[in-house]
Coordinates of C-alpha atoms in Angstrom, one line a residue:
M1 CA -28.6 163.2 -10.6
Q2 CA -26.5 164.4 -7.6
V3 CA -28.6 165.5 -4.5
V4 CA -28.5 166.8 -1.1
S5 CA -31.0 166.8 1.7
F6 CA -29.9 169.2 4.5
G7 CA -30.7 166.8 7.1
T8 CA -34.6 166.5 5.8
N9 CA -36.5 163.9 3.5
V10 CA -36.3 166.6 0.9
T11 CA -33.9 166.6 -1.6
Y12 CA -32.4 169.3 -4.0
P13 CA -29.9 169.1 -6.9
A14 CA -26.2 169.3 -5.5
L15 CA -25.6 172.4 -7.5
G16 CA -26.7 175.9 -6.1
Q17 CA -26.5 179.4 -7.0
G18 CA -24.2 181.8 -5.3
T19 CA -24.3 185.4 -5.0
W20 CA -21.2 186.7 -4.0
R21 CA -20.3 190.3 -5.8
M22 CA -24.2 190.5 -6.9
G23 CA -25.8 193.6 -5.9
V24 CA -22.8 196.1 -6.0
D25 CA -23.7 197.4 -9.3
P26 CA -27.5 198.8 -9.2
N27 CA -27.2 198.8 -13.1
L28 CA -27.1 194.9 -13.1
F29 CA -29.8 194.6 -10.6
T30 CA -32.2 193.4 -13.0
H31 CA -29.9 191.2 -14.8
E32 CA -28.7 189.6 -11.8
V33 CA -32.6 189.0 -10.6
K34 CA -33.2 187.5 -14.2
M35 CA -30.2 185.1 -13.8
L36 CA -31.2 184.0 -10.5
Q37 CA -34.9 183.3 -12.0
E38 CA -33.3 181.3 -14.8
G39 CA -31.5 179.1 -12.4
I40 CA -34.6 178.4 -10.4
Q41 CA -36.6 177.7 -13.5
Q42 CA -33.9 175.3 -14.1
N43 CA -34.3 173.5 -10.9
L44 CA -31.4 175.2 -9.0
R45 CA -33.2 176.0 -6.1
V46 CA -30.8 176.4 -3.5
I47 CA -29.7 179.9 -3.5
D48 CA -26.7 181.1 -1.1
T49 CA -26.5 184.6 0.0
A50 CA -25.2 186.7 3.2
A51 CA -25.9 190.1 4.9
M52 CA -22.1 191.2 4.3
Y53 CA -22.6 190.7 0.3
A54 CA -22.5 193.9 -0.9
D55 CA -23.7 195.2 2.5
G56 CA -27.2 193.5 2.0
G57 CA -27.5 194.4 -2.0
A58 CA -27.0 190.9 -2.8
E59 CA -30.1 189.9 -0.4
R60 CA -32.2 192.5 -2.1
V61 CA -31.5 191.0 -5.3
V62 CA -32.4 187.5 -4.1
G63 CA -35.8 189.1 -2.6
Q64 CA -36.9 190.1 -5.7
A65 CA -35.9 187.0 -7.7
I66 CA -37.7 184.4 -5.3
Q67 CA -41.0 186.6 -5.1
P68 CA -42.6 184.4 -7.7
Y69 CA -41.0 181.1 -6.4
R70 CA -40.8 181.4 -2.6
H71 CA -42.0 178.2 -1.6
D72 CA -40.1 176.1 -4.3
V73 CA -36.7 177.9 -3.2
F74 CA -34.2 177.0 -0.5
V75 CA -32.7 180.5 0.8
V76 CA -29.7 180.3 2.7
T77 CA -28.5 183.6 4.3
K78 CA -25.5 184.4 7.1
V79 CA -24.5 186.6 10.1
W80 CA -21.4 188.3 10.1
P81 CA -19.0 187.4 13.2
T82 CA -19.0 191.0 14.4
H83 CA -22.7 190.7 14.8
A84 CA -22.5 187.2 16.5
D85 CA -23.8 188.3 19.9
Y86 CA -27.2 187.3 21.2
E87 CA -28.8 190.6 20.0
G88 CA -26.9 191.0 17.0
V89 CA -27.7 187.6 15.6
I90 CA -31.1 188.6 15.9
T91 CA -31.2 192.0 14.4
S92 CA -29.0 190.7 11.6
L93 CA -31.5 188.1 10.7
K94 CA -34.6 190.3 10.8
N95 CA -32.7 192.9 8.5
S96 CA -31.9 190.0 6.2
L97 CA -35.6 189.0 6.3
D98 CA -36.7 192.6 5.4
R99 CA -34.4 192.7 2.3
L100 CA -35.2 189.3 1.3
N101 CA -39.0 190.3 1.6
T102 CA -39.9 186.8 3.2
S103 CA -40.8 185.9 6.8
Y104 CA -38.4 183.1 7.1
V105 CA -34.9 181.7 5.7
D106 CA -34.7 178.0 5.1
L107 CA -31.3 177.9 6.2
F108 CA -29.3 180.5 8.8
L109 CA -25.7 180.2 9.0
L110 CA -23.0 181.8 11.1
H111 CA -20.8 183.2 8.4
W112 CA -17.1 182.8 10.3
P113 CA -16.2 181.8 13.6
S114 CA -16.2 184.9 15.9
K115 CA -13.3 186.2 18.1
Q116 CA -15.4 188.6 19.7
Y117 CA -18.3 186.6 20.7
P118 CA -18.7 183.0 22.5
L119 CA -19.8 180.4 20.3
Q120 CA -22.3 179.5 23.0
E121 CA -23.9 182.8 23.1
T122 CA -24.3 183.1 19.2
M123 CA -25.7 179.3 19.3
R124 CA -28.1 180.4 21.8
A125 CA -29.3 183.3 19.6
M126 CA -29.4 180.8 16.7
A127 CA -31.6 178.6 18.5
T128 CA -33.9 181.3 19.6
V129 CA -34.5 182.4 15.8
Y130 CA -35.0 178.6 14.7
E131 CA -37.7 178.1 17.8
K132 CA -39.4 181.5 16.4
G133 CA -39.4 179.9 12.9
W134 CA -37.4 182.9 11.5
A135 CA -34.8 180.3 10.2
K136 CA -36.1 176.6 9.0
S137 CA -32.7 175.4 9.9
L138 CA -29.4 176.1 11.1
G139 CA -25.9 175.8 10.3
V140 CA -22.2 177.3 10.1
S141 CA -19.5 178.4 7.8
N142 CA -16.1 178.2 8.0
F143 CA -15.9 175.8 10.9
N144 CA -13.6 172.7 11.5
V145 CA -14.4 169.6 13.4
D146 CA -13.9 170.8 16.9
L147 CA -15.9 173.9 16.3
L148 CA -18.8 171.7 15.0
K149 CA -19.0 169.4 17.7
Q150 CA -19.0 172.7 20.0
A151 CA -22.0 174.3 18.0
Q152 CA -23.7 171.0 18.0
Q153 CA -23.4 170.7 21.9
F154 CA -24.7 174.2 22.4
L155 CA -27.5 173.8 20.1
G156 CA -28.7 170.6 22.1
D157 CA -31.8 169.0 20.4
I158 CA -31.6 171.3 17.4
P159 CA -30.1 169.7 14.5
L160 CA -26.9 171.7 12.7
V161 CA -27.6 170.8 9.1
A162 CA -24.9 172.5 7.2
N163 CA -21.2 173.4 7.2
Q164 CA -20.0 175.9 4.3
V165 CA -16.5 175.5 3.4
E166 CA -14.1 176.3 0.6
Y167 CA -13.7 173.3 -1.5
S168 CA -12.4 172.6 -4.9
L169 CA -9.7 170.8 -7.0
T170 CA -7.4 173.3 -5.6
A171 CA -8.5 173.7 -2.4
R172 CA -9.1 170.2 -1.0
A173 CA -8.0 170.8 3.0
A174 CA -11.8 170.0 3.9
E175 CA -11.3 166.5 2.7
L176 CA -9.0 165.5 5.6
T177 CA -11.5 165.5 8.4
V178 CA -14.5 168.2 7.8
I179 CA -16.1 166.4 4.8
P180 CA -15.8 162.9 6.6
Y181 CA -17.1 164.1 9.8
C182 CA -20.1 166.2 8.2
Q183 CA -21.1 163.1 6.2
D184 CA -21.1 160.7 9.3
H185 CA -23.4 163.2 11.1
N186 CA -26.0 164.1 8.6
I187 CA -24.1 167.7 7.8
T188 CA -24.5 169.1 4.5
V189 CA -21.2 170.6 2.9
M190 CA -21.7 173.5 1.0
A191 CA -18.4 174.2 -1.2
Y192 CA -17.8 177.7 -2.2
S193 CA -15.1 178.6 -4.7
P194 CA -15.8 175.1 -6.4
I195 CA -13.6 176.3 -9.6
K196 CA -11.3 178.6 -7.6
H197 CA -7.9 179.4 -9.5
L198 CA -8.6 177.1 -12.5
N199 CA -8.0 179.9 -14.9
A200 CA -4.9 180.7 -13.1
L201 CA -3.6 177.3 -13.9
D202 CA -0.6 177.0 -16.3
P203 CA -2.4 176.6 -19.9
N204 CA 0.8 174.4 -20.7
G205 CA 1.1 172.6 -17.5
P206 CA 0.0 169.2 -16.5
Q207 CA -3.0 170.1 -14.6
R208 CA -4.6 172.2 -17.3
R209 CA -3.6 169.6 -20.0
L210 CA -5.5 167.2 -17.8
L211 CA -8.5 169.1 -17.5
H212 CA -8.7 169.8 -21.3
A213 CA -8.3 166.3 -22.0
L214 CA -11.2 165.3 -19.6
A215 CA -13.0 168.3 -21.0
R216 CA -12.8 166.9 -24.5
D217 CA -13.3 163.1 -23.7
Y218 CA -16.7 164.1 -21.9
H219 CA -17.7 166.7 -24.2
T220 CA -17.8 169.5 -21.9
T221 CA -15.7 172.2 -20.2
E222 CA -12.9 171.9 -17.8
H223 CA -15.2 174.1 -15.1
V224 CA -17.7 171.4 -15.6
I225 CA -15.3 168.9 -14.9
A226 CA -14.1 170.4 -11.7
L227 CA -17.7 171.1 -10.8
A228 CA -18.6 167.3 -11.1
W229 CA -15.6 166.6 -9.1
V230 CA -16.8 168.5 -6.2
I231 CA -20.3 167.1 -6.1
R232 CA -19.3 163.6 -6.7
Q233 CA -19.2 162.9 -2.9
R234 CA -22.4 162.4 -0.6
E235 CA -24.1 165.4 0.8
V236 CA -21.8 167.9 -1.0
I237 CA -23.4 170.8 -2.7
A238 CA -21.6 173.4 -5.0
I239 CA -22.5 176.9 -5.1
P240 CA -21.0 178.7 -7.9
K241 CA -22.1 182.1 -8.8
T242 CA -22.9 182.9 -12.6
S243 CA -24.2 186.0 -14.5
Q244 CA -24.2 184.5 -18.2
H245 CA -26.9 182.3 -19.6
D246 CA -24.2 179.7 -21.3
H247 CA -22.4 179.2 -18.1
L248 CA -25.5 178.6 -16.1
L249 CA -26.5 175.8 -18.8
A250 CA -23.1 174.4 -18.9
N251 CA -23.2 174.2 -14.9
L252 CA -26.3 172.3 -14.8
S253 CA -24.5 169.4 -16.8
A254 CA -22.3 168.8 -13.8
L255 CA -25.5 167.3 -12.1
T256 CA -25.2 164.3 -14.3
L257 CA -21.8 163.9 -15.2
N258 CA -20.0 161.0 -13.7
L259 CA -16.3 160.8 -13.8
S260 CA -14.9 157.3 -14.1
P261 CA -12.8 156.0 -11.2
D262 CA -9.8 156.1 -13.7
D263 CA -10.5 159.8 -14.4
E264 CA -10.7 160.5 -10.5
K265 CA -7.6 158.7 -9.9
R266 CA -5.8 161.0 -12.7
L267 CA -7.2 164.2 -10.8
D268 CA -6.0 162.9 -7.7
A269 CA -2.6 162.5 -8.8
L270 CA -2.4 166.0 -10.4
F271 CA -4.4 167.6 -7.8
P272 CA -3.2 165.9 -4.6
P273 CA -5.2 166.0 -1.3
S274 CA -4.3 168.5 1.2
S275 CA -1.9 167.2 4.0
H276 CA -3.1 169.9 6.3
D277 CA -6.3 170.3 8.0
L278 CA -8.9 173.1 7.3
T279 CA -7.5 176.2 8.7
I280 CA -9.8 178.3 10.5
Q281 CA -9.6 182.2 10.8
L282 CA -11.7 183.8 13.6
L283 CA -13.2 187.0 12.4

């Protein structure tokens, strides 16, 4: 099984649970809680959320879901860049803890680089919540290598353990410098949108035909092939969101699906790596 460590000796399955768009519809609250709990029961213990998802609604879903399992799960949340000043970071996390109904998060991220507040100020606030025990570990999201180096410098002796970036067969820019740097510096890469744009592929085109053929050969689905490809690398975890039981069980199978070197080459040929580095937008 593919695993990640977030800079510790504890390992987690390299497949987590995303919560983007959860908490939007109050009528789905109970169902979303049950889906997250089912994932936890299937050992998908990393749960990713953020203060901005449904304006805190996703955190409320997570808060309800984790109550029976708090010490068994690894909860990740994020501060939005417009709240990335010193007091804003601290207030944002306190509000997140209230919605999550917990005294700490396992990992706290800056959601995007901020154009409004200096990174040094943000990292100083992140260090404060770490030292107070409100965040057990720290990371960032949507950072390139230059920004990662700055964040590490500003954190000093506090380790930066994660960088959450878009990464999939159809979005491979992170492979150029970000993933290699993270692997060399004990930083776990959290891949969001890991199956992005698959459904938009031409059903008669060569990319879709290859995925269909691989799904047939491995007795699985095209989405599972794409997930297995994302997490094939060391210290890369995918965090897809699912709201259906059968999708959850299918996703689980990606943890133990090992693509052959020849099949990886076939995917590389039809989903070529990006020639451009990860583009960072300041928010």
